[in-house]
């Protein structure tokens, strides 16, 4: 895949934020923790910055890379994924509505529900397994923003981005895609017709479970983008300089980590598909997955490291497995180098009680399979 400057995405990532310092020869950027930026003798800002709540040099480096990776016109980096989502949702006027999947990252859904209750913004939920889900949920003159997530957390159902973009645009709405689980090394929503892309950079972008961050990228500048920028400026949801520096460091290996996680997750999924203690494996990379065809079309760089399994024996069995693994760490979140296992039902009630969510990292596939074997086996 190529970015806007016609460099491959892999090259863009490997050089993320990279430059050579003229004074020292340093090949990685310094950290600028300064909260304020001086003016010159004409009382003009010396550089592009005034105050840290607005932006700062390390944040701008992250944004430049994020913008090029998704092929957008501009990017904004926030201190968390949900801070980014909240800034975008703020741009929806009272009396207009948001359309979103009924199965999705539970935090985003909670935020949308709160918005609907407190700010007079409509919320219509659609079934992400229905190919006509978005089309039947949008209302011309009413829907302002369509928000999709694909693959959908934690069932990994796949929403067709190009079809969702057409349905949103026909109703006069914009399409925003939560592409956290499918970063630009595999999916580039703006190229498929979406207007905005969202990433919880806490996950694959950073990849080392040590930074919380969120990214928004827009296909075009305009009023909505200016408003989202103003919300960040006024509420201070901006990423900090140290976190921005760490995030860029993590991003340099995104392509390698994602490729490895995708390969291993597919091997794990294929292994568990035949396992007597597993009722079902939910992974878009499996031919048996209902979303496989669309996923193969729009996830061109791998199906990612996220899968869920339905454990035979119900809730108690699933809980037991989640406490028995020795390589998979029993913790929430996803997209890090270390594999995680989570009993989702303990966190949110909308999911099957026997569902375990696996975030496959970059360990040896054999160790991960053996770990699941021992956790699933025995009484
Ligand atoms: C984690 C996550 C979010 C929220 O991001 P934070 O960085 O935790 O605020 C949103 N969407 C998806 C798919 C996620 O996995």
Short mmCIF file of C-alpha atoms and ligand atoms in Angstrom, two decimals:
data_model
loop_
_atom_site.label_atom_id
_atom_site.label_comp_id
_atom_site.label_asym_id
_atom_site.label_seq_id
_atom_site.Cartn_x
_atom_site.Cartn_y
_atom_site.Cartn_z
CA UNK A 1 0.00 0.00 0.00
CA UNK A 2 1.19 3.52 -0.78
CA UNK A 3 0.64 6.70 1.17
CA UNK A 4 0.00 10.17 -0.26
CA UNK A 5 3.66 10.82 -0.91
CA UNK A 6 3.82 7.51 -2.77
CA UNK A 7 6.00 5.98 -0.13
CA UNK A 8 4.88 2.58 1.09
CA UNK A 9 3.08 2.54 4.40
CA UNK A 10 5.82 0.31 5.78
CA UNK A 11 8.45 2.92 4.96
CA UNK A 12 6.30 5.71 6.39
CA UNK A 13 6.02 3.71 9.62
CA UNK A 14 9.69 2.72 9.88
CA UNK A 15 10.62 6.41 9.57
CA UNK A 16 7.73 7.68 11.70
CA UNK A 17 8.72 11.07 13.09
CA UNK A 18 12.24 10.35 11.94
CA UNK A 19 14.48 13.18 10.90
CA UNK A 20 18.10 14.09 11.26
CA UNK A 21 18.82 16.89 13.67
CA UNK A 22 21.12 19.45 12.02
CA UNK A 23 22.92 20.34 15.23
CA UNK A 24 23.47 16.91 16.73
CA UNK A 25 22.85 14.36 14.00
CA UNK A 26 20.24 12.65 16.19
CA UNK A 27 18.01 10.41 14.07
CA UNK A 28 15.01 10.38 16.40
CA UNK A 29 13.10 13.47 17.43
CA UNK A 30 13.66 15.04 20.86
CA UNK A 31 10.84 15.37 23.38
CA UNK A 32 9.54 18.92 23.78
CA UNK A 33 7.80 19.11 27.15
CA UNK A 34 7.44 22.90 27.01
CA UNK A 35 3.93 24.10 27.85
CA UNK A 36 4.44 27.50 26.27
CA UNK A 37 6.17 28.82 23.18
CA UNK A 38 7.88 32.19 22.77
CA UNK A 39 7.22 34.99 20.30
CA UNK A 40 9.83 36.83 18.23
CA UNK A 41 10.76 40.54 18.12
CA UNK A 42 7.69 41.26 15.93
CA UNK A 43 5.60 39.51 18.58
CA UNK A 44 4.87 36.70 16.12
CA UNK A 45 5.06 33.05 17.29
CA UNK A 46 8.54 31.64 16.60
CA UNK A 47 7.10 28.34 15.37
CA UNK A 48 3.69 26.76 14.90
CA UNK A 49 2.91 26.53 18.63
CA UNK A 50 1.60 28.78 21.39
CA UNK A 51 0.38 26.65 24.26
CA UNK A 52 0.34 22.94 25.10
CA UNK A 53 -3.45 22.55 25.32
CA UNK A 54 -3.61 23.48 21.65
CA UNK A 55 -0.75 21.37 20.28
CA UNK A 56 2.98 20.76 20.65
CA UNK A 57 5.82 19.51 18.44
CA UNK A 58 5.66 15.80 19.37
CA UNK A 59 1.88 15.76 18.93
CA UNK A 60 2.27 17.34 15.50
CA UNK A 61 4.73 14.61 14.49
CA UNK A 62 2.21 11.90 15.44
CA UNK A 63 -0.51 13.73 13.53
CA UNK A 64 1.62 14.03 10.40
CA UNK A 65 2.29 10.31 10.31
CA UNK A 66 -1.34 9.41 11.13
CA UNK A 67 -2.62 11.71 8.39
CA UNK A 68 -0.34 10.18 5.76
CA UNK A 69 -1.07 6.59 6.84
CA UNK A 70 -4.80 7.06 6.32
CA UNK A 71 -4.36 9.35 3.30
CA UNK A 72 -6.36 12.18 4.91
CA UNK A 73 -6.25 15.98 4.85
CA UNK A 74 -5.63 16.42 8.59
CA UNK A 75 -5.29 14.45 11.82
CA UNK A 76 -5.79 15.19 15.51
CA UNK A 77 -4.21 13.25 18.39
CA UNK A 78 -5.96 12.96 21.75
CA UNK A 79 -5.11 11.64 25.21
CA UNK A 80 -7.42 8.64 24.72
CA UNK A 81 -9.55 7.05 22.05
CA UNK A 82 -12.78 8.11 23.70
CA UNK A 83 -11.57 11.73 24.03
CA UNK A 84 -11.23 11.69 20.23
CA UNK A 85 -14.66 10.10 19.76
CA UNK A 86 -16.23 12.59 22.18
CA UNK A 87 -14.76 15.55 20.24
CA UNK A 88 -16.29 14.19 17.04
CA UNK A 89 -19.68 13.45 18.63
CA UNK A 90 -19.71 17.05 19.95
CA UNK A 91 -20.00 18.20 16.33
CA UNK A 92 -23.44 16.61 15.97
CA UNK A 93 -26.08 19.30 16.60
CA UNK A 94 -28.93 18.70 19.05
CA UNK A 95 -31.98 17.48 17.16
CA UNK A 96 -29.89 15.52 14.63
CA UNK A 97 -28.90 11.90 15.01
CA UNK A 98 -26.09 9.36 15.09
CA UNK A 99 -26.37 5.85 13.64
CA UNK A 100 -24.13 3.18 15.22
CA UNK A 101 -23.91 -0.63 15.49
CA UNK A 102 -25.74 -2.33 18.37
CA UNK A 103 -22.63 -4.45 19.00
CA UNK A 104 -19.50 -2.35 19.34
CA UNK A 105 -16.78 -1.25 21.77
CA UNK A 106 -18.82 -0.87 24.97
CA UNK A 107 -17.23 2.45 25.98
CA UNK A 108 -18.21 4.16 22.73
CA UNK A 109 -21.76 2.84 23.03
CA UNK A 110 -21.96 4.10 26.63
CA UNK A 111 -20.74 7.52 25.48
CA UNK A 112 -23.33 7.62 22.68
CA UNK A 113 -26.13 6.60 25.04
CA UNK A 114 -25.14 9.33 27.46
CA UNK A 115 -25.09 11.86 24.63
CA UNK A 116 -28.56 10.78 23.55
CA UNK A 117 -29.87 11.13 27.09
CA UNK A 118 -28.25 14.44 27.99
CA UNK A 119 -27.80 16.42 24.76
CA UNK A 120 -30.85 15.70 22.64
CA UNK A 121 -28.86 13.88 19.96
CA UNK A 122 -30.77 10.96 18.40
CA UNK A 123 -29.24 7.48 18.49
CA UNK A 124 -30.31 4.70 16.13
CA UNK A 125 -28.62 1.32 16.44
CA UNK A 126 -28.29 -1.16 13.56
CA UNK A 127 -27.45 -4.84 13.37
CA UNK A 128 -23.85 -5.09 12.10
CA UNK A 129 -24.48 -8.61 10.73
CA UNK A 130 -27.19 -7.25 8.39
CA UNK A 131 -25.67 -6.10 5.05
CA UNK A 132 -28.49 -3.50 4.81
CA UNK A 133 -28.11 -2.47 8.47
CA UNK A 134 -26.79 1.05 7.86
CA UNK A 135 -29.16 1.71 4.95
CA UNK A 136 -32.24 0.83 6.97
CA UNK A 137 -31.10 2.91 9.98
CA UNK A 138 -30.24 6.23 8.28
CA UNK A 139 -32.90 8.96 7.87
CA UNK A 140 -32.39 11.79 5.40
CA UNK A 141 -32.45 15.19 7.10
CA UNK A 142 -32.14 13.54 10.51
CA UNK A 143 -28.97 11.44 10.52
CA UNK A 144 -25.87 13.61 10.79
CA UNK A 145 -23.19 11.01 11.51
CA UNK A 146 -22.90 7.30 10.84
CA UNK A 147 -20.36 5.61 13.11
CA UNK A 148 -19.27 2.09 12.29
CA UNK A 149 -16.69 -0.17 13.83
CA UNK A 150 -15.18 -3.02 11.84
CA UNK A 151 -14.44 -5.71 12.73
CA UNK A 152 -16.95 -5.25 15.53
CA UNK A 153 -15.77 -5.85 19.09
CA UNK A 154 -16.12 -8.56 20.48
CA UNK A 155 -17.89 -10.71 17.83
CA UNK A 156 -15.65 -9.50 14.97
CA UNK A 157 -18.55 -9.21 12.56
CA UNK A 158 -17.52 -7.22 9.51
CA UNK A 159 -19.24 -4.06 8.23
CA UNK A 160 -18.79 -3.24 4.53
CA UNK A 161 -17.19 0.23 4.63
CA UNK A 162 -17.86 1.15 0.98
CA UNK A 163 -21.54 0.18 1.28
CA UNK A 164 -21.89 2.07 4.57
CA UNK A 165 -20.34 5.17 2.94
CA UNK A 166 -22.84 5.03 0.08
CA UNK A 167 -25.79 4.63 2.45
CA UNK A 168 -24.57 7.48 4.69
CA UNK A 169 -23.95 9.85 1.78
CA UNK A 170 -27.32 9.14 0.14
CA UNK A 171 -28.94 10.23 3.41
CA UNK A 172 -26.77 13.37 3.57
CA UNK A 173 -24.73 12.08 6.51
CA UNK A 174 -20.99 11.55 6.97
CA UNK A 175 -19.36 8.20 7.73
CA UNK A 176 -16.80 7.77 10.52
CA UNK A 177 -15.05 4.41 10.91
CA UNK A 178 -13.56 3.08 14.15
CA UNK A 179 -10.63 1.27 12.56
CA UNK A 180 -8.81 0.47 15.82
CA UNK A 181 -8.72 -3.27 15.08
CA UNK A 182 -7.91 -2.69 11.39
CA UNK A 183 -5.16 -0.01 11.23
CA UNK A 184 -4.02 1.40 7.86
CA UNK A 185 -1.59 -1.48 7.28
CA UNK A 186 -4.71 -3.52 6.47
CA UNK A 187 -7.65 -1.12 5.95
CA UNK A 188 -7.76 2.50 4.79
CA UNK A 189 -11.38 3.61 5.24
CA UNK A 190 -10.96 7.02 3.55
CA UNK A 191 -9.96 5.21 0.34
CA UNK A 192 -13.20 3.23 0.57
CA UNK A 193 -15.38 6.33 0.80
CA UNK A 194 -15.43 7.11 4.55
CA UNK A 195 -15.19 10.75 5.65
CA UNK A 196 -13.43 10.24 8.97
CA UNK A 197 -11.30 7.57 10.62
CA UNK A 198 -10.90 6.94 14.33
CA UNK A 199 -8.18 4.89 16.03
CA UNK A 200 -7.76 4.07 19.67
CA UNK A 201 -3.99 4.42 19.38
CA UNK A 202 -3.80 2.80 22.82
CA UNK A 203 -4.12 -0.48 20.89
CA UNK A 204 -2.26 -1.49 17.70
CA UNK A 205 -0.78 1.95 16.91
CA UNK A 206 1.20 2.04 20.13
CA UNK A 207 1.24 -1.73 20.56
CA UNK A 208 3.14 -1.95 23.85
CA UNK A 209 0.36 -1.47 26.41
CA UNK A 210 2.04 1.64 27.81
CA UNK A 211 0.33 4.67 26.21
CA UNK A 212 -3.28 5.83 26.10
CA UNK A 213 -4.05 7.80 22.91
CA UNK A 214 -6.68 8.47 20.27
CA UNK A 215 -6.50 9.66 16.67
CA UNK A 216 -9.00 11.24 14.30
CA UNK A 217 -8.27 11.67 10.60
CA UNK A 218 -10.50 13.56 8.16
CA UNK A 219 -10.73 13.19 4.39
CA UNK A 220 -11.53 16.88 3.99
CA UNK A 221 -11.13 20.04 6.06
CA UNK A 222 -14.32 21.96 6.85
CA UNK A 223 -16.69 23.12 9.55
CA UNK A 224 -17.00 19.77 11.29
CA UNK A 225 -13.23 19.38 11.48
CA UNK A 226 -12.81 22.94 12.78
CA UNK A 227 -15.38 22.19 15.47
CA UNK A 228 -13.66 18.96 16.56
CA UNK A 229 -10.37 20.89 16.68
CA UNK A 230 -12.03 23.62 18.77
CA UNK A 231 -13.42 21.01 21.19
CA UNK A 232 -9.93 19.62 21.73
CA UNK A 233 -8.49 23.11 22.13
CA UNK A 234 -11.13 24.12 24.67
CA UNK A 235 -11.34 20.91 26.68
CA UNK A 236 -7.68 19.88 26.66
CA UNK A 237 -8.13 16.31 25.46
CA UNK A 238 -4.84 16.62 23.59
CA UNK A 239 -2.08 13.99 23.76
CA UNK A 240 0.91 14.88 25.98
CA UNK A 241 4.46 15.26 24.56
CA UNK A 242 5.93 12.22 26.34
CA UNK A 243 3.05 10.00 25.26
CA UNK A 244 3.32 11.32 21.71
CA UNK A 245 7.02 10.46 21.65
CA UNK A 246 6.38 6.93 22.96
CA UNK A 247 3.49 6.44 20.56
CA UNK A 248 5.69 7.29 17.56
CA UNK A 249 8.25 4.81 18.80
CA UNK A 250 5.58 2.13 18.95
CA UNK A 251 4.19 3.03 15.54
CA UNK A 252 7.51 2.35 13.81
CA UNK A 253 6.88 -1.40 14.08
CA UNK A 254 3.09 -1.42 13.54
CA UNK A 255 3.33 -3.27 10.21
CA UNK A 256 5.56 -6.02 11.64
CA UNK A 257 3.48 -6.50 14.78
CA UNK A 258 0.21 -6.56 12.87
CA UNK A 259 1.46 -9.02 10.29
CA UNK A 260 2.76 -11.38 12.96
CA UNK A 261 -0.39 -11.10 15.11
CA UNK A 262 -2.54 -11.80 12.03
CA UNK A 263 -0.56 -14.92 11.09
CA UNK A 264 -0.60 -16.29 14.61
CA UNK A 265 -4.27 -15.46 15.23
CA UNK A 266 -5.21 -17.37 12.09
CA UNK A 267 -3.18 -20.38 13.24
CA UNK A 268 -4.80 -20.22 16.70
CA UNK A 269 -8.28 -19.83 15.16
CA UNK A 270 -7.78 -22.82 12.85
CA UNK A 271 -6.54 -24.92 15.75
CA UNK A 272 -9.44 -24.01 18.05
CA UNK A 273 -12.01 -24.49 15.28
CA UNK A 274 -11.49 -28.25 15.63
CA UNK A 275 -11.30 -28.28 19.43
CA UNK A 276 -13.89 -30.31 21.36
CA UNK A 277 -13.97 -27.79 24.24
CA UNK A 278 -14.76 -24.89 21.88
CA UNK A 279 -18.27 -24.38 20.48
CA UNK A 280 -17.36 -21.66 18.02
CA UNK A 281 -14.46 -19.48 16.89
CA UNK A 282 -15.26 -15.94 15.80
CA UNK A 283 -12.49 -14.67 13.51
CA UNK A 284 -12.97 -12.90 10.16
CA UNK A 285 -9.94 -14.70 8.72
CA UNK A 286 -11.75 -18.06 8.83
CA UNK A 287 -13.66 -19.03 5.69
CA UNK A 288 -16.49 -20.15 8.00
CA UNK A 289 -16.94 -16.59 9.34
CA UNK A 290 -20.03 -14.87 7.84
CA UNK A 291 -18.03 -11.68 7.24
CA UNK A 292 -15.05 -13.39 5.63
CA UNK A 293 -15.78 -12.30 2.06
CA UNK A 294 -16.12 -8.60 2.92
CA UNK A 295 -13.15 -8.85 5.29
CA UNK A 296 -10.98 -10.35 2.53
CA UNK A 297 -11.91 -7.34 0.36
CA UNK A 298 -11.28 -4.59 2.90
CA UNK A 299 -8.60 -6.09 5.18
CA UNK A 300 -5.91 -6.52 2.57
CA UNK A 301 -2.95 -6.70 4.97
CA UNK A 302 -4.20 -9.41 7.34
CA UNK A 303 -7.22 -10.10 9.54
CA UNK A 304 -5.57 -8.94 12.75
CA UNK A 305 -4.93 -10.51 16.11
CA UNK A 306 -8.43 -10.33 17.59
CA UNK A 307 -10.68 -13.36 17.92
CA UNK A 308 -13.28 -14.67 20.32
CA UNK A 309 -14.18 -18.21 21.26
CA UNK A 310 -17.36 -19.64 22.73
CA UNK A 311 -16.31 -22.21 25.32
CA UNK A 312 -18.29 -25.44 25.74
CA UNK A 313 -19.80 -25.74 29.23
CA UNK A 314 -21.03 -22.15 29.56
CA UNK A 315 -20.02 -19.24 31.75
CA UNK A 316 -18.26 -21.23 34.49
CA UNK A 317 -16.04 -23.05 31.97
CA UNK A 318 -15.15 -19.80 30.21
CA UNK A 319 -14.24 -18.16 33.49
CA UNK A 320 -12.12 -21.13 34.46
CA UNK A 321 -10.19 -21.05 31.17
CA UNK A 322 -9.53 -17.32 31.62
CA UNK A 323 -7.90 -18.00 35.00
CA UNK A 324 -5.76 -20.90 33.85
CA UNK A 325 -3.65 -19.49 31.03
CA UNK A 326 0.02 -18.85 31.70
CA UNK A 327 1.10 -17.07 28.52
CA UNK A 328 -2.15 -15.22 27.75
CA UNK A 329 -2.47 -12.52 30.43
CA UNK A 330 -5.99 -12.20 31.89
CA UNK A 331 -6.55 -8.49 31.24
CA UNK A 332 -8.66 -6.13 29.15
CA UNK A 333 -7.45 -4.08 26.14
CA UNK A 334 -5.96 -5.36 22.89
CA UNK A 335 -3.34 -4.88 20.22
CA UNK A 336 -0.23 -5.17 22.40
CA UNK A 337 2.83 -7.37 21.91
CA UNK A 338 1.70 -9.65 24.75
CA UNK A 339 -1.37 -11.86 24.28
CA UNK A 340 -4.40 -11.15 26.46
CA UNK A 341 -7.46 -13.21 27.35
CA UNK A 342 -10.68 -11.73 28.67
CA UNK A 343 -14.02 -13.04 29.90
CA UNK A 344 -16.11 -10.24 28.37
CA UNK A 345 -19.30 -11.14 30.25
CA UNK A 346 -17.61 -10.02 33.48
CA UNK A 347 -17.29 -6.54 31.91
CA UNK A 348 -20.44 -6.11 29.80
CA UNK A 349 -23.68 -8.07 29.88
CA UNK A 350 -24.62 -7.85 26.19
CA UNK A 351 -22.30 -10.68 25.13
CA UNK A 352 -22.53 -14.49 25.34
CA UNK A 353 -21.62 -15.64 28.89
CA UNK A 354 -19.21 -18.25 27.47
CA UNK A 355 -17.31 -15.80 25.23
CA UNK A 356 -13.58 -15.34 25.70
CA UNK A 357 -11.88 -12.54 23.82
CA UNK A 358 -8.30 -13.19 22.76
CA UNK A 359 -5.85 -10.50 21.72
CA UNK A 360 -3.04 -12.39 20.03
CA UNK A 361 0.38 -10.78 20.41
CA UNK A 362 3.73 -11.57 18.85
CA UNK A 363 4.84 -14.57 20.93
CA UNK A 364 5.65 -17.95 19.34
CA UNK A 365 2.41 -19.41 17.93
CA UNK A 366 3.27 -22.83 19.40
CA UNK A 367 3.46 -21.42 22.93
CA UNK A 368 0.07 -19.73 22.56
CA UNK A 369 -1.61 -22.88 21.19
CA UNK A 370 -0.05 -25.02 23.95
CA UNK A 371 -1.19 -22.51 26.59
CA UNK A 372 -4.80 -22.61 25.33
CA UNK A 373 -4.65 -26.42 25.11
CA UNK A 374 -3.67 -26.75 28.76
CA UNK A 375 -6.22 -24.10 29.85
CA UNK A 376 -9.07 -25.73 27.90
CA UNK A 377 -8.17 -29.28 28.83
CA UNK A 378 -8.90 -31.27 32.00
CA UNK A 379 -11.79 -30.81 34.46
C1 LIG B 1 -10.14 0.72 23.19
C2 LIG B 1 -11.12 1.04 22.13
C3 LIG B 1 -11.76 2.28 22.08
C4 LIG B 1 -11.55 3.35 23.14
O1 LIG B 1 -10.25 3.82 23.16
P1 LIG B 1 -9.49 4.30 24.50
O2 LIG B 1 -8.12 4.59 24.01
O3 LIG B 1 -9.57 3.16 25.47
O4 LIG B 1 -10.23 5.49 25.00
C5 LIG B 1 -12.64 2.52 21.04
N1 LIG B 1 -12.88 1.58 20.10
C6 LIG B 1 -12.28 0.38 20.11
C7 LIG B 1 -12.58 -0.60 19.03
C8 LIG B 1 -11.38 0.06 21.12
O5 LIG B 1 -10.80 -1.13 21.14
#
